[in-house]
CSV table of C-alpha atoms in Angstrom, one decimal:
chain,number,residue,atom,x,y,z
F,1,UNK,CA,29.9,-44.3,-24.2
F,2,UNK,CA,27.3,-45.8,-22.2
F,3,UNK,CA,23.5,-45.3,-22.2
F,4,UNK,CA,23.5,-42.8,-19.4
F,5,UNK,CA,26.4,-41.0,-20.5
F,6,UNK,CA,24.7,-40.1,-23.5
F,7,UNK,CA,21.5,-38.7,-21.5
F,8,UNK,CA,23.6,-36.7,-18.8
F,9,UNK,CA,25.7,-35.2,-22.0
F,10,UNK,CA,22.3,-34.5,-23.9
F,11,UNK,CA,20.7,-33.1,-20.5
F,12,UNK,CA,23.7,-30.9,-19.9
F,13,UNK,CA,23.9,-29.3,-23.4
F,14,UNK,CA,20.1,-28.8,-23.1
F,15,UNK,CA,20.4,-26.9,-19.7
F,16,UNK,CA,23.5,-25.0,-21.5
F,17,UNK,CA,21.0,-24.4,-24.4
F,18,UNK,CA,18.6,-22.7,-22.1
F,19,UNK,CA,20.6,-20.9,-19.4
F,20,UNK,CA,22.2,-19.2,-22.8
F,21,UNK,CA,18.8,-18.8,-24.5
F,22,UNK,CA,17.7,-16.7,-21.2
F,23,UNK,CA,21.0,-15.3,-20.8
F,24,UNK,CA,20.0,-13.4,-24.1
F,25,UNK,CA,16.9,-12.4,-23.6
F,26,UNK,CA,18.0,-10.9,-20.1
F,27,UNK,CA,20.8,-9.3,-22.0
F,28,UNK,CA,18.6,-7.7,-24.5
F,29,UNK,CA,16.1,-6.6,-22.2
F,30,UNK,CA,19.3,-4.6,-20.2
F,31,UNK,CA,20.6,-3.2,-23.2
F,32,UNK,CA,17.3,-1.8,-24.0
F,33,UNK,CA,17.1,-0.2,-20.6
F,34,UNK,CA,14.0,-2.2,-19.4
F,35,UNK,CA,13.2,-0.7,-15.6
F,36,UNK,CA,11.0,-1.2,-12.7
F,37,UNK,CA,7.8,0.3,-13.7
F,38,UNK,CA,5.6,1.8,-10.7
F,39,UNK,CA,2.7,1.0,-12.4
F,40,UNK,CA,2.3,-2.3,-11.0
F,41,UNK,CA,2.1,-3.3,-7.6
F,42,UNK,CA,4.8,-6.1,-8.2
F,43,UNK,CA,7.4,-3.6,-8.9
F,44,UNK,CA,6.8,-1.1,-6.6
F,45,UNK,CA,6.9,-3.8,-3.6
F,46,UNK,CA,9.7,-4.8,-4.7
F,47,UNK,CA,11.3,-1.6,-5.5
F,48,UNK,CA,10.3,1.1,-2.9
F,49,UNK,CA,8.3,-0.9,-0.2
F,50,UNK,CA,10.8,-3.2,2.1
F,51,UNK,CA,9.2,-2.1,4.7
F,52,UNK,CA,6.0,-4.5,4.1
F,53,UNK,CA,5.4,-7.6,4.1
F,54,UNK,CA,2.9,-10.1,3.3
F,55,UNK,CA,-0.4,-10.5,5.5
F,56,UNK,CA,-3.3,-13.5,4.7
F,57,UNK,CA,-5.7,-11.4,6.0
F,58,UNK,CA,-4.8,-7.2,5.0
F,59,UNK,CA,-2.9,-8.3,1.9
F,60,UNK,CA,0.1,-6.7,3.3
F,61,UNK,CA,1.0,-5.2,6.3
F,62,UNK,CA,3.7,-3.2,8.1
F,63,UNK,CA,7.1,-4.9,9.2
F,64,UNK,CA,7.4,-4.2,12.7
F,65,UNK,CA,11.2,-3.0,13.8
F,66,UNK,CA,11.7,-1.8,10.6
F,67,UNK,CA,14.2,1.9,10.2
F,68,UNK,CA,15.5,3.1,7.2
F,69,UNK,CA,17.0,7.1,6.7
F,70,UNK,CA,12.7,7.5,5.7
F,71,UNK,CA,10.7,5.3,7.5
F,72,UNK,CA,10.3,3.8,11.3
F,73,UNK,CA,7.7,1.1,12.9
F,74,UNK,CA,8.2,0.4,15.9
F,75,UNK,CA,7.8,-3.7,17.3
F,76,UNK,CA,3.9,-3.1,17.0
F,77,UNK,CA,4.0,-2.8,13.7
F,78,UNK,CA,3.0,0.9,13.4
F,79,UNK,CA,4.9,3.6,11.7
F,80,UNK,CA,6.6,6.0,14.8
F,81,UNK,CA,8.0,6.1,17.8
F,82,UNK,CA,7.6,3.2,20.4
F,83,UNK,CA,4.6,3.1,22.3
F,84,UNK,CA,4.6,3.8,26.3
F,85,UNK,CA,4.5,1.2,28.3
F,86,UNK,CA,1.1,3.5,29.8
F,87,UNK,CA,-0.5,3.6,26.5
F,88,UNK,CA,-3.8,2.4,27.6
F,89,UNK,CA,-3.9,5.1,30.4
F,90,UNK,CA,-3.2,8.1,28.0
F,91,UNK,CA,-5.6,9.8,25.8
F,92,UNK,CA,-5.1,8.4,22.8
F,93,UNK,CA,-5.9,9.0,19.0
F,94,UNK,CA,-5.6,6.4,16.3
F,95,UNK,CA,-5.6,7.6,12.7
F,96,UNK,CA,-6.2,4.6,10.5
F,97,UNK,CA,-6.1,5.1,6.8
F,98,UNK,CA,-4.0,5.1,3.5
F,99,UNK,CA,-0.8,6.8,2.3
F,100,UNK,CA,-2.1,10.0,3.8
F,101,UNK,CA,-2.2,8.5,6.8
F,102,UNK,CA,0.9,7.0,6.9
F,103,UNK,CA,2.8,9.4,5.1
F,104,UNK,CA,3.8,7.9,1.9
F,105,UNK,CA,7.4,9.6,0.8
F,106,UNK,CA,7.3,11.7,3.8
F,107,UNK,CA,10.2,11.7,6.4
F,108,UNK,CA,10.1,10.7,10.2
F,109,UNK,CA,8.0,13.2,12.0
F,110,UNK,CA,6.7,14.8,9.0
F,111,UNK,CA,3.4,12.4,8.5
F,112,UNK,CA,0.5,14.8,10.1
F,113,UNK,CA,-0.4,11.7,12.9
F,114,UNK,CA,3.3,12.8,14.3
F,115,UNK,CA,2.4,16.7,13.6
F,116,UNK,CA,-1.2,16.4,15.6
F,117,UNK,CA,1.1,14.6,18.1
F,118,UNK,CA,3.2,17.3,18.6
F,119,UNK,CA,0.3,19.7,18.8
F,120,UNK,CA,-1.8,17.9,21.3
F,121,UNK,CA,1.4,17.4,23.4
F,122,UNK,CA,1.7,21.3,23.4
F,123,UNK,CA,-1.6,21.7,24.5
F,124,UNK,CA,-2.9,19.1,27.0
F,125,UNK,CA,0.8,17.4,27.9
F,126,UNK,CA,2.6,14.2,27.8
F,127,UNK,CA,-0.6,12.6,29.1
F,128,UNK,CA,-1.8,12.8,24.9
F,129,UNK,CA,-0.8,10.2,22.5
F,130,UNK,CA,-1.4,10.0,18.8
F,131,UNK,CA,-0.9,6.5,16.9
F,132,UNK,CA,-0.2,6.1,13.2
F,133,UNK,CA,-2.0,3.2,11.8
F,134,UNK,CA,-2.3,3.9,8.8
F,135,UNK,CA,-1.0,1.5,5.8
F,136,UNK,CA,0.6,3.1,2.3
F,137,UNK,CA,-2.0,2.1,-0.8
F,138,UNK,CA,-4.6,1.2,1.5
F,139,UNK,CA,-8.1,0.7,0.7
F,140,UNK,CA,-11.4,0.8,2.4
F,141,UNK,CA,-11.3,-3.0,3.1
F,142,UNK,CA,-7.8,-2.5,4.0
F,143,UNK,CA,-8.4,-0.2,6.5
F,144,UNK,CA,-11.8,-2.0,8.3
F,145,UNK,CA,-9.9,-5.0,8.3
F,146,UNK,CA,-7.1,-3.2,10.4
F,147,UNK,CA,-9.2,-1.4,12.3
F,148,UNK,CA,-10.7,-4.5,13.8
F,149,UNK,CA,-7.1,-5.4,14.8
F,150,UNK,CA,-6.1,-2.2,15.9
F,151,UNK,CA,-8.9,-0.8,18.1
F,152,UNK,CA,-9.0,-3.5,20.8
F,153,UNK,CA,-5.0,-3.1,20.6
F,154,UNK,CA,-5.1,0.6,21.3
F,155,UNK,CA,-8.4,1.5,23.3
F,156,UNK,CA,-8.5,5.0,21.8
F,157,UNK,CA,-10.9,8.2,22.7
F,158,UNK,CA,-10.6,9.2,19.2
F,159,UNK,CA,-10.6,7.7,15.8
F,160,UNK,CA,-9.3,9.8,12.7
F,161,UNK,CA,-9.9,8.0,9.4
F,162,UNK,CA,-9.0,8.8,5.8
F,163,UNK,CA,-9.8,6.2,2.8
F,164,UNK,CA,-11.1,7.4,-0.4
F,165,UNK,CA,-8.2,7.3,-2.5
F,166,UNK,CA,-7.5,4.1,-3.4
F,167,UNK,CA,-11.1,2.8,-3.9
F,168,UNK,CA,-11.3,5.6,-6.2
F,169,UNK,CA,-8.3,4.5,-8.5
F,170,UNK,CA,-9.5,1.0,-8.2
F,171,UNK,CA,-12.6,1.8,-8.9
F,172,UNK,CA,-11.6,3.0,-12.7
F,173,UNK,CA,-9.8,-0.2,-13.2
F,174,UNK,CA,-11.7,-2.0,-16.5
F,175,UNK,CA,-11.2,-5.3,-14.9
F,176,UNK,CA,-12.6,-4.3,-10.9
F,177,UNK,CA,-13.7,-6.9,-8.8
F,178,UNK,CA,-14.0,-6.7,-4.9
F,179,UNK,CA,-10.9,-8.8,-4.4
F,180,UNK,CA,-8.8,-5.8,-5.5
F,181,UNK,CA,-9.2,-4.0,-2.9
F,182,UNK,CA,-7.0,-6.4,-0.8
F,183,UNK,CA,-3.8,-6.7,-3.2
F,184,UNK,CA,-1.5,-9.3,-2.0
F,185,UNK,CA,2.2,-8.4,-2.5
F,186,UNK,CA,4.4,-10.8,-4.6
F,187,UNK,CA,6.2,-13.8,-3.1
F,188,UNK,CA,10.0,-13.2,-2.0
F,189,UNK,CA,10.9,-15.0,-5.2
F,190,UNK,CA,8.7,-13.0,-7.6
F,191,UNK,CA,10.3,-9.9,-5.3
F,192,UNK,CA,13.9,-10.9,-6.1
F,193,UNK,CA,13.5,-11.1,-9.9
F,194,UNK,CA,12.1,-7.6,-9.9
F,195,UNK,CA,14.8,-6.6,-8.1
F,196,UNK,CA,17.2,-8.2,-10.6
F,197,UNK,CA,15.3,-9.0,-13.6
F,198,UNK,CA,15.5,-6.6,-16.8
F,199,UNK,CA,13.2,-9.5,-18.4
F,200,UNK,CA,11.1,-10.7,-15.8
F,201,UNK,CA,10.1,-6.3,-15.0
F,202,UNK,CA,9.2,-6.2,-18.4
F,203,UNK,CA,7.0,-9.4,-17.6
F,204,UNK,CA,5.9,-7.9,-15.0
F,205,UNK,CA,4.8,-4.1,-16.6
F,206,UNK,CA,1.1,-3.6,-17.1
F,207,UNK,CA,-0.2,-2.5,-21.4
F,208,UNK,CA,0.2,0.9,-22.1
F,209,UNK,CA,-3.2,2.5,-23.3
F,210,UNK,CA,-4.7,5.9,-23.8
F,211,UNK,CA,-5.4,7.5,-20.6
F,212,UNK,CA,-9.1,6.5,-18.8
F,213,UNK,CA,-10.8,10.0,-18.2
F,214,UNK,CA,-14.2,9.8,-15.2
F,215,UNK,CA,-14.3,5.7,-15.1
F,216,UNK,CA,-15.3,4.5,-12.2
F,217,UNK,CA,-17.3,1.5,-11.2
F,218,UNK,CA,-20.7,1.8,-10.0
F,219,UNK,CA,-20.2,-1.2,-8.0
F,220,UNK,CA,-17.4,0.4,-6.7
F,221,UNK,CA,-19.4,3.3,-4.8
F,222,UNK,CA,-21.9,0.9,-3.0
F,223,UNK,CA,-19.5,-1.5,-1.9
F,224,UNK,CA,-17.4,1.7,-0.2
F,225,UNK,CA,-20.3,3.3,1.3
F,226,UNK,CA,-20.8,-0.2,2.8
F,227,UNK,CA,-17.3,-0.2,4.1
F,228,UNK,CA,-17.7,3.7,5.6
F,229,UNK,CA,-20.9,2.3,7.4
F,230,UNK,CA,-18.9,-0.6,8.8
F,231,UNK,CA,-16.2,1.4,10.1
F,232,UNK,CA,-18.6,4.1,11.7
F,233,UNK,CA,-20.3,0.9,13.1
F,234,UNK,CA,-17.5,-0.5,14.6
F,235,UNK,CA,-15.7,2.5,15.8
F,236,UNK,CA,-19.0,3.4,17.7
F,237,UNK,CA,-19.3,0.3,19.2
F,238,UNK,CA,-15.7,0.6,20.8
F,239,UNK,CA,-16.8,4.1,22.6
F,240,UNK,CA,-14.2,6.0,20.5
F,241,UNK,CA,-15.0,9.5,18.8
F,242,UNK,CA,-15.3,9.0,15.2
F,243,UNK,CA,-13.9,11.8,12.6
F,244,UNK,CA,-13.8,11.4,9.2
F,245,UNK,CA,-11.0,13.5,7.0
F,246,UNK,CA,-11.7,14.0,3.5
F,247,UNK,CA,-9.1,14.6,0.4
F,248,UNK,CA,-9.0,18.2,-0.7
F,249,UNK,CA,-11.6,18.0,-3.9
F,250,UNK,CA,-13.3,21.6,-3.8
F,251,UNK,CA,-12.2,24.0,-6.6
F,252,UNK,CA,-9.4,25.6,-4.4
F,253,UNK,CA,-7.3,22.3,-4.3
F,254,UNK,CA,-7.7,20.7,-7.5
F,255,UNK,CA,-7.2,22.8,-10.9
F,256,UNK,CA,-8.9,23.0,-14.3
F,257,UNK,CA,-7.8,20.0,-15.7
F,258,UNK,CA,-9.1,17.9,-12.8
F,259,UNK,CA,-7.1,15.1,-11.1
F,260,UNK,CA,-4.7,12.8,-12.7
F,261,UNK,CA,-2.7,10.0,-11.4
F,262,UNK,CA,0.1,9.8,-13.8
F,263,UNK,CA,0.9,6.1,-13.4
F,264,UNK,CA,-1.8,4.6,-14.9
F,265,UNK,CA,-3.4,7.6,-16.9
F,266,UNK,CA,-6.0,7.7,-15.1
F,267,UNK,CA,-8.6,10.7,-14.7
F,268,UNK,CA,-10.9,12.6,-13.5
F,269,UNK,CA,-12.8,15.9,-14.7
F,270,UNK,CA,-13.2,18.6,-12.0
F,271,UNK,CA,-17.0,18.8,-12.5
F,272,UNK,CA,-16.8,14.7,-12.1
């Protein structure tokens, strides 16, 4: 047996060594049952969100084209119907924003940019169009950053913007720094072995600790009201209306035991 023989034949029974060692540990994390957590946004890309993709500058953005039994954009990249080719001509409101914008888990039609679309339409005509630009986990960066995009793009009369959510759960994040607010979705290899990795999802899964109760950043607040005053800046400066909608936080909409978002354990006090 020559030199090289004996290398290839040592090379092979290491890769055999290893592809068997993994092999196990892939095994054991199936046969204990190990799944995608949504606690992470690595596993919730890759699990619930084809309909993204990644973007250098938002993070992540829309796929444009993209239909599924849930979900539509249309070749703009916005979640609806198509736009007209008389777009610019119509009255036209753009609602930027996060998942209540866009209408995370809600069916075709049933996000509220389509149901103030319908409304409008009943009222004032064809001559109306409402544009959904919002973006599902969106923060306040996010949605400045697409609004820069968007508004010369659309022209619009009116502006509707909603955005305090996600700041706020960043904001109780121990480890917060400005760059989270622009998450950048995993590559489509770090994608694939969520999708069919038991080992590399348990990789993946964030530590398990006791709930944080009223954490939030104080840096967190001054770098958002910076972002509101951009947005109202730029928004003006277009000529479009500007109108703010707020989350439901008064004591009708949120009960005794305050607001909790059960992925992470995080939460807040009604009083807070």
């Amino acid at each position: 047996m020559t030199i090289w023989m004996r290398v290839a034949r040592l090379l092979l029974l290491s890769l055999l060594s290893a592809a068997a060692t993994i092999g196990g540990v892939e095994g054991l994390a199936r046969l204990l049952a190990v799944a995608p957590r949504m606690t992470r946004f690595p596993a919730e890309f890759a699990t619930e969100r084809a309909f993204v993709k990644r973007d250098n500058d938002l993070g992540f953005a829309l796929v444009p084209g993209y239909a599924d039994a849930r979900y539509r954009i249309n070749e703009a990249g916005f979640r609806g119907e198509p736009f007209p080719p008389d777009l610019r001509e119509r009255f036209t409101v753009l609602c930027a924003g996060n998942s209540t914008t866009f209408g995370w888990r809600v069916s075709e039609g049933g996000h509220f940019p389509a149901l103030l679309a319908d409304l409008l339409r009943k009222r004032f005509g064809e001559k109306t169009w409402v544009v959904n630009g919002g973006g599902p986990s969106f923060s306040s960066a996010q949605v400045l950053r697409k609004l820069e995009r968007d508004l010369p793009l659309i022209d619009p009369e009116v502006v509707v913007v909603t955005m305090p959510w996600n700041d706020m759960w960043y904001s109780a994040m121990p480890s917060w720094n400005p760059d989270v607010l622009i998450p950048k979705i995993p590559h489509p290899w770090q994608i694939w072995l969520l999708r069919h990795s038991a080992f590399f999802r348990a990789l993946a899964a964030p530590e398990v600790g006791e709930p944080e109760v009223n954490r939030s950043a104080s840096e967190a607040l001054e770098l958002f009201e910076a972002k509101v005053s951009a947005v109202i800046d730029l928004v003006r400066g277009s000529g479009a209306a500007l109108v703010f909608q707020t989350p439901p936080m008064d004591e009708g909409h949120v009960d005794a035991g305050g607001v909790r978002f059960e992925p992470t354990g995080l939460q807040w006090d009604r009083e807070f």
